[in-house]
Short mmCIF file of C-alpha atoms in Angstrom, two decimals:
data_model
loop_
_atom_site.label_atom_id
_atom_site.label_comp_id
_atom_site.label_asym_id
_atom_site.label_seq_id
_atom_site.Cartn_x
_atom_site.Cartn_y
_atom_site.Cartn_z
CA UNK A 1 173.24 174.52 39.66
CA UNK A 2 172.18 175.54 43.05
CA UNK A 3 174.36 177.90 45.63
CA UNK A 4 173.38 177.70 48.81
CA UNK A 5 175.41 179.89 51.96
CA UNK A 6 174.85 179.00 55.46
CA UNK A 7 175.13 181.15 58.31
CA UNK A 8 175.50 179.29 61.97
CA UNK A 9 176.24 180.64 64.95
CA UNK A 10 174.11 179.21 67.53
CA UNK A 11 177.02 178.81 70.38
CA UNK A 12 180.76 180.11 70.30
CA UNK A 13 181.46 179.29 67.06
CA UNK A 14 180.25 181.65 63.96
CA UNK A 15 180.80 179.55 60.78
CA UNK A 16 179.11 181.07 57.16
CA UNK A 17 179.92 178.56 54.31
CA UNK A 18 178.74 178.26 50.60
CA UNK A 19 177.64 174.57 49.04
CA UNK A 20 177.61 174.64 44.84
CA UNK A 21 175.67 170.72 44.80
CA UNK A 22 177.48 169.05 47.62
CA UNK A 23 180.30 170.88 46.87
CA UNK A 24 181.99 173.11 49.52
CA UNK A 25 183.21 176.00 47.81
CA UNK A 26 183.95 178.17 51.30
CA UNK A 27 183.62 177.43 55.47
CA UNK A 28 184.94 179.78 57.13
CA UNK A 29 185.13 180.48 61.06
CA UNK A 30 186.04 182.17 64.24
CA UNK A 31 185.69 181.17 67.68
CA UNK A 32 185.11 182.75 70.85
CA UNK A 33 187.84 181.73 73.05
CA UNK A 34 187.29 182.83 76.83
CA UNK A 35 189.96 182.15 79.96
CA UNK A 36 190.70 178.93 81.29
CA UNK A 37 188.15 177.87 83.95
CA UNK A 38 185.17 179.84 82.54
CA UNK A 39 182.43 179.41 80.13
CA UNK A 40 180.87 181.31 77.36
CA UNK A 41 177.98 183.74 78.36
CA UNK A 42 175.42 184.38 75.89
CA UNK A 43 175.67 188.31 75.71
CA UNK A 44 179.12 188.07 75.54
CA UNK A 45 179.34 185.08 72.40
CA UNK A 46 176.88 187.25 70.66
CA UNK A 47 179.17 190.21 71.05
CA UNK A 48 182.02 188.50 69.56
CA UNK A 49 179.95 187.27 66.47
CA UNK A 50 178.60 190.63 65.99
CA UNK A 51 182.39 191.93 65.61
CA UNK A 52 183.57 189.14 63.44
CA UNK A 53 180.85 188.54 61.05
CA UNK A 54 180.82 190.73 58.09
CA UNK A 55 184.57 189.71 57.89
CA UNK A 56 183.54 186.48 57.66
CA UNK A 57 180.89 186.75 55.05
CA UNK A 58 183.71 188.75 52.90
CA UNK A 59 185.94 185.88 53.58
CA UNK A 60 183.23 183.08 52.17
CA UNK A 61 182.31 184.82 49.56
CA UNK A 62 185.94 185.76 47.76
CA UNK A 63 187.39 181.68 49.13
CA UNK A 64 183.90 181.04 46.57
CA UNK A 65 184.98 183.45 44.41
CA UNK A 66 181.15 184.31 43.78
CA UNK A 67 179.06 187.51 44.06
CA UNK A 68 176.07 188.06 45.79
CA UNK A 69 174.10 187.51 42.34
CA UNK A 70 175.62 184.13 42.17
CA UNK A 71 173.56 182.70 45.21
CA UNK A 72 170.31 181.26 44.74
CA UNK A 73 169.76 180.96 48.59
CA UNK A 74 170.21 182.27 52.38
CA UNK A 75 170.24 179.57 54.55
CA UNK A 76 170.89 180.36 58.96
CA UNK A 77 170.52 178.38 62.08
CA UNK A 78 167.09 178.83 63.78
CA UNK A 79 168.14 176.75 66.76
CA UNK A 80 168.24 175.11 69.00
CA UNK A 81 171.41 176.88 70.54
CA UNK A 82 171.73 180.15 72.70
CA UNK A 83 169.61 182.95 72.29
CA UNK A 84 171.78 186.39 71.97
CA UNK A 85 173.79 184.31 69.40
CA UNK A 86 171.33 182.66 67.27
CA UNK A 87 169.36 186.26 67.36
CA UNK A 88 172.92 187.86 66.00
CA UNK A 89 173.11 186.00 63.17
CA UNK A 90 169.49 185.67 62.35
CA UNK A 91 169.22 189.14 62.07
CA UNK A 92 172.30 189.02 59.53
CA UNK A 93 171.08 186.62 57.18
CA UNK A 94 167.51 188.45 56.93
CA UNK A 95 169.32 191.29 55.88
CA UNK A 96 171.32 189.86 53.56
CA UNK A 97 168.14 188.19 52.01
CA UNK A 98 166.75 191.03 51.89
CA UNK A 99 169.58 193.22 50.30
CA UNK A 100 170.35 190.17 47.61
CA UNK A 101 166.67 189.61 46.96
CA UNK A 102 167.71 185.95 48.20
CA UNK A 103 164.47 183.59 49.74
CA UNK A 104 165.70 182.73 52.96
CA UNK A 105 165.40 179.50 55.04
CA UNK A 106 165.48 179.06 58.63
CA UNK A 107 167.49 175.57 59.42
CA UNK A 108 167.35 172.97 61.96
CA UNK A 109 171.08 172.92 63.57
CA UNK A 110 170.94 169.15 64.58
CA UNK A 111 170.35 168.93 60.54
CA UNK A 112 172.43 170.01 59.46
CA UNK A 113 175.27 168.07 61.24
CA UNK A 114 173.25 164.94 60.03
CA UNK A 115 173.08 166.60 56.52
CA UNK A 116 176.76 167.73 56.33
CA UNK A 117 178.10 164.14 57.72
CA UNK A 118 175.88 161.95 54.87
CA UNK A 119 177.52 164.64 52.26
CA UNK A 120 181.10 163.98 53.11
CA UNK A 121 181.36 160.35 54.37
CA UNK A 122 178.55 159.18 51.79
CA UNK A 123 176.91 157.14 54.40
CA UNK A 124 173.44 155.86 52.86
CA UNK A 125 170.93 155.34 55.57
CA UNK A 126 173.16 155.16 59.17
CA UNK A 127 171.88 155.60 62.94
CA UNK A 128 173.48 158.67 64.08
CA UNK A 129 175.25 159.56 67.36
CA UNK A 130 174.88 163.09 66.99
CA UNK A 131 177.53 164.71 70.03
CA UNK A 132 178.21 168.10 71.07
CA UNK A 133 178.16 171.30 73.69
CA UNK A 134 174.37 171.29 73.63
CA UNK A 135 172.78 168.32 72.23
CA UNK A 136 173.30 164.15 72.59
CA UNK A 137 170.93 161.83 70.67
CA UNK A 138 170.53 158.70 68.69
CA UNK A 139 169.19 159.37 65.84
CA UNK A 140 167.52 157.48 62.54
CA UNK A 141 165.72 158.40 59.88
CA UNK A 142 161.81 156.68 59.52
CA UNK A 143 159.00 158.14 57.57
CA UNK A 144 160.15 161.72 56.70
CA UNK A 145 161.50 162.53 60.25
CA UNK A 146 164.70 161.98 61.86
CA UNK A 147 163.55 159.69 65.06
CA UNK A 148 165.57 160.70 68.28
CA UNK A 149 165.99 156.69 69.65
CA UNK A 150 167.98 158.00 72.98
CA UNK A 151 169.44 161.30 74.06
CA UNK A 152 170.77 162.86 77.30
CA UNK A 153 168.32 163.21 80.20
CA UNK A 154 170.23 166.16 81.66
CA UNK A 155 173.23 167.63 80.13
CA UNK A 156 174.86 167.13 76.94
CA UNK A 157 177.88 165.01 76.30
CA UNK A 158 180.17 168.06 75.20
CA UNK A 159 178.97 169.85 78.26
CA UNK A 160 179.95 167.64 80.84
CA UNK A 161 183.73 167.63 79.04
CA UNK A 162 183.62 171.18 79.30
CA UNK A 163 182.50 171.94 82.98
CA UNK A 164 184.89 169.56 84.09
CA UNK A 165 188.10 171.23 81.94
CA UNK A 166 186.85 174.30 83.99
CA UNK A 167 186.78 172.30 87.31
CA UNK A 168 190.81 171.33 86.62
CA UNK A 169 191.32 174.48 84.72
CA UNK A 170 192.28 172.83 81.63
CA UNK A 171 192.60 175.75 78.40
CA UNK A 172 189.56 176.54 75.93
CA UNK A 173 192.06 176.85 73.42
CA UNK A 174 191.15 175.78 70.70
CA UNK A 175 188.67 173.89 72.73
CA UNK A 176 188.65 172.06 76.33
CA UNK A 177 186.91 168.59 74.31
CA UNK A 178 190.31 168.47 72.72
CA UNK A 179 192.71 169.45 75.31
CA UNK A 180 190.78 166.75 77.39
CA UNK A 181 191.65 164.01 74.51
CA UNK A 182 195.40 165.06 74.82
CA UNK A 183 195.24 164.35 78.12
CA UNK A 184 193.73 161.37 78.46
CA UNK A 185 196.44 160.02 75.70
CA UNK A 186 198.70 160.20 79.05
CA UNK A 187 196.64 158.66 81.33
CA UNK A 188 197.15 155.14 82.78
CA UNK A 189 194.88 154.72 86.04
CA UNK A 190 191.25 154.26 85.55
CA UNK A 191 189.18 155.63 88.37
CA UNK A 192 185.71 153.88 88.80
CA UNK A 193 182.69 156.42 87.94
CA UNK A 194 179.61 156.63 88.04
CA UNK A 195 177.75 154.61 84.69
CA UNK A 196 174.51 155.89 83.82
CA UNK A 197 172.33 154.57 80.90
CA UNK A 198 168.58 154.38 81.37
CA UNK A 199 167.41 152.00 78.50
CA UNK A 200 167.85 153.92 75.47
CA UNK A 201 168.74 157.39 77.42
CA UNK A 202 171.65 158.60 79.07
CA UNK A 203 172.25 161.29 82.09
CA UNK A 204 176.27 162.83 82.40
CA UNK A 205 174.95 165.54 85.40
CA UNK A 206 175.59 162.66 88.20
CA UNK A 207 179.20 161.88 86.62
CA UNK A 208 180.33 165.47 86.12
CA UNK A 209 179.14 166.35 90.01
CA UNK A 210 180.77 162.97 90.97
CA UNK A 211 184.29 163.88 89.63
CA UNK A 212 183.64 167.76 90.36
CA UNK A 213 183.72 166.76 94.23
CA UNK A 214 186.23 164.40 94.01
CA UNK A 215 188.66 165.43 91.75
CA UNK A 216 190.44 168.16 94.24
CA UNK A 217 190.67 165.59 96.56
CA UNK A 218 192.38 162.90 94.27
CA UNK A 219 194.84 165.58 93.31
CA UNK A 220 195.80 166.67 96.12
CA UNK A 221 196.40 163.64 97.60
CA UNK A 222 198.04 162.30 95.02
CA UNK A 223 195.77 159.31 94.39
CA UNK A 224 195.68 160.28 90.52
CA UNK A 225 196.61 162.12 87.79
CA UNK A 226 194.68 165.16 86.07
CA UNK A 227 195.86 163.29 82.92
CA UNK A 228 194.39 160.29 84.88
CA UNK A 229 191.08 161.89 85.63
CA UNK A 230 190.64 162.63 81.69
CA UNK A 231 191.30 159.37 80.77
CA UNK A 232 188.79 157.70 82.85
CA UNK A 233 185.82 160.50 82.04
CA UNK A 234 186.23 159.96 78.14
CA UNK A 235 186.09 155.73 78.48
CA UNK A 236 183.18 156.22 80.85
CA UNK A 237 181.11 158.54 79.16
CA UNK A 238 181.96 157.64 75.61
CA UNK A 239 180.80 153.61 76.59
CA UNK A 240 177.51 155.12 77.63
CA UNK A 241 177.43 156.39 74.42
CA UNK A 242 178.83 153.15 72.39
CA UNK A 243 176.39 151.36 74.61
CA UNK A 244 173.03 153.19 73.58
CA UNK A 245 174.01 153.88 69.71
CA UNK A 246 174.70 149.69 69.54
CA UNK A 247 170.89 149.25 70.53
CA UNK A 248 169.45 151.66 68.36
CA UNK A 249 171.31 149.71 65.10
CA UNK A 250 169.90 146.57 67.10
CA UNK A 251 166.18 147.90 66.76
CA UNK A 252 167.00 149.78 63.25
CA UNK A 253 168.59 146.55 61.63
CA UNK A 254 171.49 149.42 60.63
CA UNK A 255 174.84 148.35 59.45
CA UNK A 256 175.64 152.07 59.75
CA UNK A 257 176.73 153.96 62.05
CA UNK A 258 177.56 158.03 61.52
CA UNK A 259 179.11 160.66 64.41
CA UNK A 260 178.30 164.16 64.22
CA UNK A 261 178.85 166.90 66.48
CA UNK A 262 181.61 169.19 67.86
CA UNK A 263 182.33 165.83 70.00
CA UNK A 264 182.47 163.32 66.65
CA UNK A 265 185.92 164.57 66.04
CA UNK A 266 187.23 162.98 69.34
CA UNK A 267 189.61 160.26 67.64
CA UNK A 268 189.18 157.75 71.10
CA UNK A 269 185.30 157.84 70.53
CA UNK A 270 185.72 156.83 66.98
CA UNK A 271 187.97 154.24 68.06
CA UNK A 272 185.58 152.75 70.41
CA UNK A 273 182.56 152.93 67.51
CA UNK A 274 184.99 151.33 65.38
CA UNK A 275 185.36 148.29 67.24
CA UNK A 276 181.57 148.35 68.34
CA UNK A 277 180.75 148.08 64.79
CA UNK A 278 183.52 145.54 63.35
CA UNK A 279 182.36 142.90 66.24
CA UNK A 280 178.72 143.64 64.60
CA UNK A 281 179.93 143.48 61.20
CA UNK A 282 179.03 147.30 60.67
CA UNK A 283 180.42 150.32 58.94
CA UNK A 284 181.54 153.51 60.61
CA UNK A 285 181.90 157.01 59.22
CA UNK A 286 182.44 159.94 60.40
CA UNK A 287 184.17 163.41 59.98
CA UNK A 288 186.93 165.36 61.01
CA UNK A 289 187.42 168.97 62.68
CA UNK A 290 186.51 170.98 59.29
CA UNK A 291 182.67 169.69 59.10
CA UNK A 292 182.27 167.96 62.66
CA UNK A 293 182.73 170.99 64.49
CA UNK A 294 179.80 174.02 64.11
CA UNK A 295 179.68 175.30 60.78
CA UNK A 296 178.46 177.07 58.32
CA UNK A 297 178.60 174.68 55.46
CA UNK A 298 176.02 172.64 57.15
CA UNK A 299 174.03 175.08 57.27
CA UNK A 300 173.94 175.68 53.57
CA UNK A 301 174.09 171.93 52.53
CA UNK A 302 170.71 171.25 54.88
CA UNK A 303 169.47 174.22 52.98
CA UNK A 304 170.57 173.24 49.98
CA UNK A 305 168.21 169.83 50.52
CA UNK A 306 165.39 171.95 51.63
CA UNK A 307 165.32 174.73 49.00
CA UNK A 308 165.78 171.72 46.38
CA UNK A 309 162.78 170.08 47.82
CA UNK A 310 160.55 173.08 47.75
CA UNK A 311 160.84 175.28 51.40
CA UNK A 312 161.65 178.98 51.98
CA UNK A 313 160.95 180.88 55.21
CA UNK A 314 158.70 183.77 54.37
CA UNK A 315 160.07 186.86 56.49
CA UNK A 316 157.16 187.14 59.09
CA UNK A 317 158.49 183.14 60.27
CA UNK A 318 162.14 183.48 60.58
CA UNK A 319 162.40 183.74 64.08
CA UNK A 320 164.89 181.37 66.01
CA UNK A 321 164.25 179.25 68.83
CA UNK A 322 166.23 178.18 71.27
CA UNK A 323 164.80 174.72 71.51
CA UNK A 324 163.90 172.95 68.44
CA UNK A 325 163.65 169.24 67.86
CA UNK A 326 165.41 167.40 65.89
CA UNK A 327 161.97 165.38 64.95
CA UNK A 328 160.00 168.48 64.60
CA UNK A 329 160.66 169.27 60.88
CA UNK A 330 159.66 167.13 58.16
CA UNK A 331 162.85 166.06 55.99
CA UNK A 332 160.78 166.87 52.22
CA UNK A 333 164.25 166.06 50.49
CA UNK A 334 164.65 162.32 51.22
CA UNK A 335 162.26 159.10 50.26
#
């Protein structure tokens, strides 16, 4: 049997989780948390990892109950994500590869969301809508490389949610993506925005600067709600989204469709999917808060793939980058 842990920490979550053969034996996780109305700085994010990390490794290992001897691998995040963080827990897995006498393996973070999410919902070959802080794409699998179909032109999907819960000063706790959801539960006025899909790709930057300018003006004046404002940001954006990941199955010939991402979780996105693929005769799957959201399980089961199929970083190559492609790495593992 093969033990894999995984180490992520590529934004404000740091996540270290332990996979026995698709079986989750440990994920534990903190998360930075900062004020209402501001973001997460790098330097800052990496701080908070650096304090939290070795309790965290303690914690995975006795939920696992396993000893160091008992893993066969050290799996982290090599991007893409933000630097000071990614660095942090680079430099922690190395170490612990090197104090275990553990081969290491530097993974792609987009993989292992797309890894983790086949695991748990047993989808066999879907297009994915991969959503989150950093990253939006459409995503299928072709020839030992996970094709990117569509993605943002601009900013991510998660991103836009965020900067405007900071515009409206709307709590990071536990995260502004879900307070926003809350939110729009209440809302009952739909205020036109601005729709932007450019064949296959999508741009939020025009949206969130749209409702940045006019949101304090709408308030104000009482022309909507804040609850109202929510609403009408998640059924715009999340139709782009619906919109783009219905083509790709179109071109694919997919009767699949899988959401990963911080932003899968989001139960109105699902719901919209849902009915996308019932009309097409389709299955959806997807995941909730435990695997959706960054951690380090999928770390370790996308490591767990790789090491089966034959990879290990050698020490002198496990560097992290902050960009990294989803189609740059060659997926060994599947046919």
């Amino acid at each position: 049997m093969t033990v894999v842990i995984g180490f992520e920490g590529s934004a404000n979550k740091i996540g270290i989780g332990i996979i026995r053969d698709g079986e989750v034996l440990s994920n534990p996780r903190r998360t930075y948390i900062t004020p209402p109305g501001q973001g997460f700085m790098p330097s800052d994010t990496a701080r908070h990892h650096r304090a939290v990390i070795l309790t965290v490794l303690k914690e995975a290992l006795e939920q696992a109950g396993l000893k160091p001897a008992d893993i066969d691998c050290v799996a982290y995040t090599k991007g893409p994500g933000m630097g000071a963080p990614l660095v942090t827990v680079a430099l922690v897995a190395r170490t612990v590869s090197q104090l275990w006498g553990k081969p290491l393996l530097g993974v792609n973070h987009c993989i292992g969301h797309i890894e983790m999410g086949r695991l748990i919902t047993k989808a066999n070959n879907p297009t994915v809508l991969y959503v989150s802080g950093g990253n939006t794409q459409v995503i299928a699998y072709s020839e030992r490389r996970y094709r990117i179909f569509g993605e943002t032109i601009d900013i991510a999907v998660g991103n836009c949610l965020d900067r405007f819960a900071r515009v409206i000063k709307i709590s990071n706790d536990p995260s502004p993506g879900y307070n926003i959801e809350q939110m729009a539960k209440k809302g009952s006025q739909y205020v036109e925005l601005p729709y932007t899909v450019k064949g296959m790709d999508v741009s939020f930057s025009g949206i969130l600067s749209y409702i940045e300018e006019a949101a304090h003006k709408m308030l104000s004046s009482g022309q909507c709600t804040a609850e109202d404002l929510c609403f009408s940001l998640q059924e715009t954006v999340f139709s782009m989204l619906v919109e783009i990941t219905e083509r790709a199955m179109a071109h694919c010939g997919s009767q699949e469709v899988l959401i990963v991402g911080g932003v899968g979780c989001n139960l109105r996105l699902q719901e919209m999917m849902g009915v996308m693929c019932k009309e097409r005769g389709a299955k959806l799957f997807a995941t909730d808060e435990r695997f959706c959201i960054d951690n380090g399980a999928m770390i370790a089961q996308a490591g767990w793939e790789m090491f089966r199929s034959g990879q290990v970083t050698e020490l002198e190559d496990s560097w992290i980058t902050q960009r990294y492609r989803t189609d740059e790495v060659q997926v060994t593992w599947r046919d």
